[in-house]
Amino acid sequence: LAAGILSGSSTAWLGVLHDVLPPGYADDFIGSLGFAYSLACNVGAVAAGVAAGAAEGVRLRLKAGILSGLTLLLAAGTAWSAICTNGNNHALLLALMSFMGLGTGLTNPLFFELGAEITYPAPEGTSAGILVLIWNLIALVLIFLPASLGRIMNYVFLGLVFCCVLLVLGVREDRRRPVDGGTMSGNGECPASPAMAAPVTT
């Protein structure tokens, strides 16, 4: 649920960025803000995906990784909302937007991984499908909000991100999927097989 809310709200928020910013910003600059967010989001997603695939410690701490990304997004988003009324801080706005994108990107692969873990033995496509469904529904609702809301959309977006933090905090991270064909134990470790437990004698 948190993954779908985050993806849907960020997609909708970027789509109304022109209405969110006060008058005085050039269209080219607004476009560069969206580009910076998307680029940083992709970088963060690749980095988190590689780390989750290569480091066992990351796979065992998916919840902590997600909360770190959400905290970065929330902090940068709050600062961005506070200074966007000043049309002279273009470089700072670009930097903060990049940090927002990075925070969002860091959570994306970890959300999919955690969703697959806590919904096992359901197919991984099930959790991914539910995530995308919520994503589209949230984006659809937010896009149809009146453009006259203006800067209020910033606070709607940040409020939804804060809700995502609360939802993730309430998740019990449980390692359910088997590792290399084994059966996962309750503490997240794959128990040793009989062949591994005792030496083979001839």
Short mmCIF file of C-alpha atoms in Angstrom, two decimals:
data_model
loop_
_atom_site.label_atom_id
_atom_site.label_comp_id
_atom_site.label_asym_id
_atom_site.label_seq_id
_atom_site.Cartn_x
_atom_site.Cartn_y
_atom_site.Cartn_z
CA LEU A 1 0.00 0.00 0.00
CA ALA A 2 2.77 2.45 0.93
CA ALA A 3 4.65 1.69 -2.29
CA GLY A 4 1.59 2.36 -4.43
CA ILE A 5 0.78 5.58 -2.56
CA LEU A 6 4.34 6.87 -2.95
CA SER A 7 4.63 6.04 -6.64
CA GLY A 8 1.17 7.36 -7.49
CA SER A 9 1.50 10.60 -5.53
CA SER A 10 4.97 11.38 -6.89
CA THR A 11 3.80 10.75 -10.45
CA ALA A 12 0.80 13.04 -10.03
CA TRP A 13 2.82 15.71 -8.22
CA LEU A 14 5.37 15.87 -11.03
CA GLY A 15 2.52 16.14 -13.53
CA VAL A 16 1.17 19.31 -11.89
CA LEU A 17 4.54 20.87 -11.10
CA HIS A 18 3.75 23.86 -13.30
CA ASP A 19 0.71 24.64 -11.12
CA VAL A 20 2.53 23.95 -7.86
CA LEU A 21 5.26 26.53 -8.47
CA PRO A 22 4.37 30.21 -8.12
CA PRO A 23 4.44 32.46 -11.22
CA GLY A 24 7.85 33.58 -12.42
CA TYR A 25 9.51 30.28 -13.25
CA ALA A 26 10.30 29.62 -16.91
CA ASP A 27 8.89 26.50 -18.55
CA ASP A 28 12.43 25.33 -19.40
CA PHE A 29 13.41 25.46 -15.73
CA ILE A 30 10.30 23.58 -14.65
CA GLY A 31 11.16 20.93 -17.22
CA SER A 32 14.69 20.72 -15.86
CA LEU A 33 13.26 20.14 -12.37
CA GLY A 34 11.31 17.16 -13.63
CA PHE A 35 14.37 15.85 -15.47
CA ALA A 36 16.55 16.18 -12.36
CA TYR A 37 13.97 14.28 -10.29
CA SER A 38 13.63 11.49 -12.84
CA LEU A 39 17.39 11.14 -13.35
CA ALA A 40 18.09 10.99 -9.61
CA CYS A 41 15.20 8.55 -9.16
CA ASN A 42 16.70 6.19 -11.74
CA VAL A 43 20.15 6.45 -10.15
CA GLY A 44 18.72 5.68 -6.73
CA ALA A 45 16.69 2.74 -8.02
CA VAL A 46 19.69 1.19 -9.77
CA ALA A 47 21.91 1.69 -6.72
CA ALA A 48 19.36 0.16 -4.34
CA GLY A 49 18.65 -2.71 -6.70
CA VAL A 50 22.34 -3.55 -7.08
CA ALA A 51 22.90 -3.30 -3.34
CA ALA A 52 19.91 -5.52 -2.55
CA GLY A 53 21.11 -8.12 -5.04
CA ALA A 54 24.75 -8.11 -3.95
CA ALA A 55 24.69 -7.46 -0.21
CA GLU A 56 22.98 -9.86 2.18
CA GLY A 57 22.87 -7.15 4.83
CA VAL A 58 20.68 -4.96 2.61
CA ARG A 59 18.27 -7.82 1.90
CA LEU A 60 17.90 -8.39 5.64
CA ARG A 61 17.19 -4.71 6.29
CA LEU A 62 14.73 -3.75 3.56
CA LYS A 63 12.49 -1.85 5.96
CA ALA A 64 15.38 0.28 7.21
CA GLY A 65 16.43 1.04 3.64
CA ILE A 66 12.90 2.10 2.69
CA LEU A 67 12.60 4.34 5.73
CA SER A 68 15.95 5.96 4.89
CA GLY A 69 14.75 6.79 1.38
CA LEU A 70 11.42 8.13 2.64
CA THR A 71 13.18 10.28 5.24
CA LEU A 72 15.43 11.78 2.57
CA LEU A 73 12.43 12.47 0.36
CA LEU A 74 10.44 14.03 3.19
CA ALA A 75 13.29 16.25 4.38
CA ALA A 76 14.23 17.47 0.90
CA GLY A 77 10.58 17.92 -0.06
CA THR A 78 9.86 20.02 3.02
CA ALA A 79 12.84 22.28 2.30
CA TRP A 80 11.87 22.49 -1.39
CA SER A 81 8.32 23.55 -0.53
CA ALA A 82 9.61 26.22 1.85
CA ILE A 83 11.96 27.93 -0.64
CA CYS A 84 10.15 27.49 -3.95
CA THR A 85 8.40 30.84 -3.44
CA ASN A 86 11.76 32.56 -4.00
CA GLY A 87 12.49 32.63 -7.72
CA ASN A 88 16.21 33.24 -7.21
CA ASN A 89 17.14 29.84 -5.79
CA HIS A 90 17.24 27.85 -9.03
CA ALA A 91 20.37 25.87 -8.19
CA LEU A 92 19.13 25.00 -4.70
CA LEU A 93 15.74 23.94 -6.04
CA LEU A 94 17.44 21.66 -8.57
CA ALA A 95 19.61 20.13 -5.85
CA LEU A 96 16.67 19.53 -3.53
CA MET A 97 14.62 18.08 -6.36
CA SER A 98 17.48 15.70 -7.11
CA PHE A 99 17.56 14.57 -3.47
CA MET A 100 13.81 14.02 -3.61
CA GLY A 101 14.20 11.86 -6.69
CA LEU A 102 17.08 9.96 -5.08
CA GLY A 103 14.99 9.20 -2.01
CA THR A 104 12.10 7.97 -4.14
CA GLY A 105 14.39 5.84 -6.29
CA LEU A 106 16.05 4.20 -3.31
CA THR A 107 12.70 2.93 -2.08
CA ASN A 108 11.36 1.53 -5.37
CA PRO A 109 13.25 -1.79 -5.70
CA LEU A 110 13.22 -2.29 -1.93
CA PHE A 111 9.44 -1.93 -1.85
CA PHE A 112 9.08 -4.61 -4.54
CA GLU A 113 11.51 -6.88 -2.69
CA LEU A 114 9.78 -6.43 0.66
CA GLY A 115 6.37 -6.92 -0.94
CA ALA A 116 7.50 -10.22 -2.41
CA GLU A 117 8.85 -11.30 0.99
CA ILE A 118 5.78 -10.57 3.08
CA THR A 119 3.29 -11.96 0.54
CA TYR A 120 5.16 -15.26 -0.02
CA PRO A 121 4.07 -17.92 -1.05
CA ALA A 122 1.90 -15.85 -3.39
CA PRO A 123 3.63 -15.28 -6.75
CA GLU A 124 5.89 -12.22 -6.87
CA GLY A 125 3.75 -10.84 -9.68
CA THR A 126 0.81 -10.62 -7.27
CA SER A 127 2.45 -8.09 -4.95
CA ALA A 128 3.81 -6.18 -7.95
CA GLY A 129 0.37 -6.09 -9.56
CA ILE A 130 -1.28 -4.78 -6.40
CA LEU A 131 1.41 -2.10 -6.12
CA VAL A 132 0.88 -0.92 -9.69
CA LEU A 133 -2.92 -0.91 -9.24
CA ILE A 134 -2.69 1.33 -6.17
CA TRP A 135 -0.12 3.46 -7.99
CA ASN A 136 -2.49 4.13 -10.89
CA LEU A 137 -5.51 4.77 -8.65
CA ILE A 138 -3.66 7.30 -6.47
CA ALA A 139 -2.22 9.08 -9.51
CA LEU A 140 -5.65 9.22 -11.16
CA VAL A 141 -7.28 10.75 -8.08
CA LEU A 142 -4.56 13.37 -7.55
CA ILE A 143 -4.33 14.39 -11.21
CA PHE A 144 -8.02 15.29 -11.19
CA LEU A 145 -7.65 17.60 -8.20
CA PRO A 146 -8.26 21.23 -9.22
CA ALA A 147 -5.22 23.14 -10.45
CA SER A 148 -6.29 26.06 -8.27
CA LEU A 149 -4.91 24.19 -5.25
CA GLY A 150 -1.46 25.43 -6.27
CA ARG A 151 1.10 25.06 -3.48
CA ILE A 152 -1.36 23.03 -1.42
CA MET A 153 -0.42 20.11 -3.68
CA ASN A 154 3.04 20.24 -2.09
CA TYR A 155 1.54 19.59 1.30
CA VAL A 156 -0.80 16.91 -0.04
CA PHE A 157 2.21 15.11 -1.52
CA LEU A 158 4.32 15.47 1.63
CA GLY A 159 1.38 14.35 3.75
CA LEU A 160 1.06 11.19 1.69
CA VAL A 161 4.80 10.55 2.03
CA PHE A 162 4.44 10.88 5.81
CA CYS A 163 1.56 8.37 5.68
CA CYS A 164 3.90 6.01 3.81
CA VAL A 165 6.42 6.33 6.66
CA LEU A 166 3.75 5.37 9.19
CA LEU A 167 2.61 2.43 7.08
CA VAL A 168 6.16 1.10 6.70
CA LEU A 169 6.80 1.46 10.43
CA GLY A 170 3.82 -0.79 11.03
CA VAL A 171 5.14 -3.56 8.76
CA ARG A 172 6.66 -6.63 10.35
CA GLU A 173 9.63 -7.57 8.21
CA ASP A 174 9.52 -11.34 7.91
CA ARG A 175 11.84 -13.43 5.75
CA ARG A 176 9.57 -16.00 4.11
CA ARG A 177 11.03 -16.79 0.72
CA PRO A 178 13.43 -19.72 0.47
CA VAL A 179 17.07 -19.09 -0.36
CA ASP A 180 18.58 -21.19 -3.16
CA GLY A 181 15.75 -23.68 -3.05
CA GLY A 182 15.89 -24.16 0.73
CA THR A 183 13.18 -23.49 3.27
CA MET A 184 13.39 -20.25 5.22
CA SER A 185 13.31 -20.53 8.96
CA GLY A 186 11.57 -18.11 11.28
CA ASN A 187 14.73 -16.12 11.98
CA GLY A 188 15.38 -15.49 8.29
CA GLU A 189 18.03 -18.21 7.86
CA CYS A 190 17.96 -21.30 5.74
CA PRO A 191 18.43 -24.38 7.94
CA ALA A 192 21.25 -26.73 7.13
CA SER A 193 20.43 -29.90 5.23
CA PRO A 194 21.39 -33.34 6.64
CA ALA A 195 24.21 -33.56 4.10
CA MET A 196 25.61 -30.30 5.41
CA ALA A 197 24.99 -31.11 9.08
CA ALA A 198 27.21 -34.20 9.20
CA PRO A 199 30.40 -35.08 7.36
CA VAL A 200 30.24 -37.69 4.64
CA THR A 201 32.25 -40.84 5.37
CA THR A 202 33.33 -43.50 2.93
#
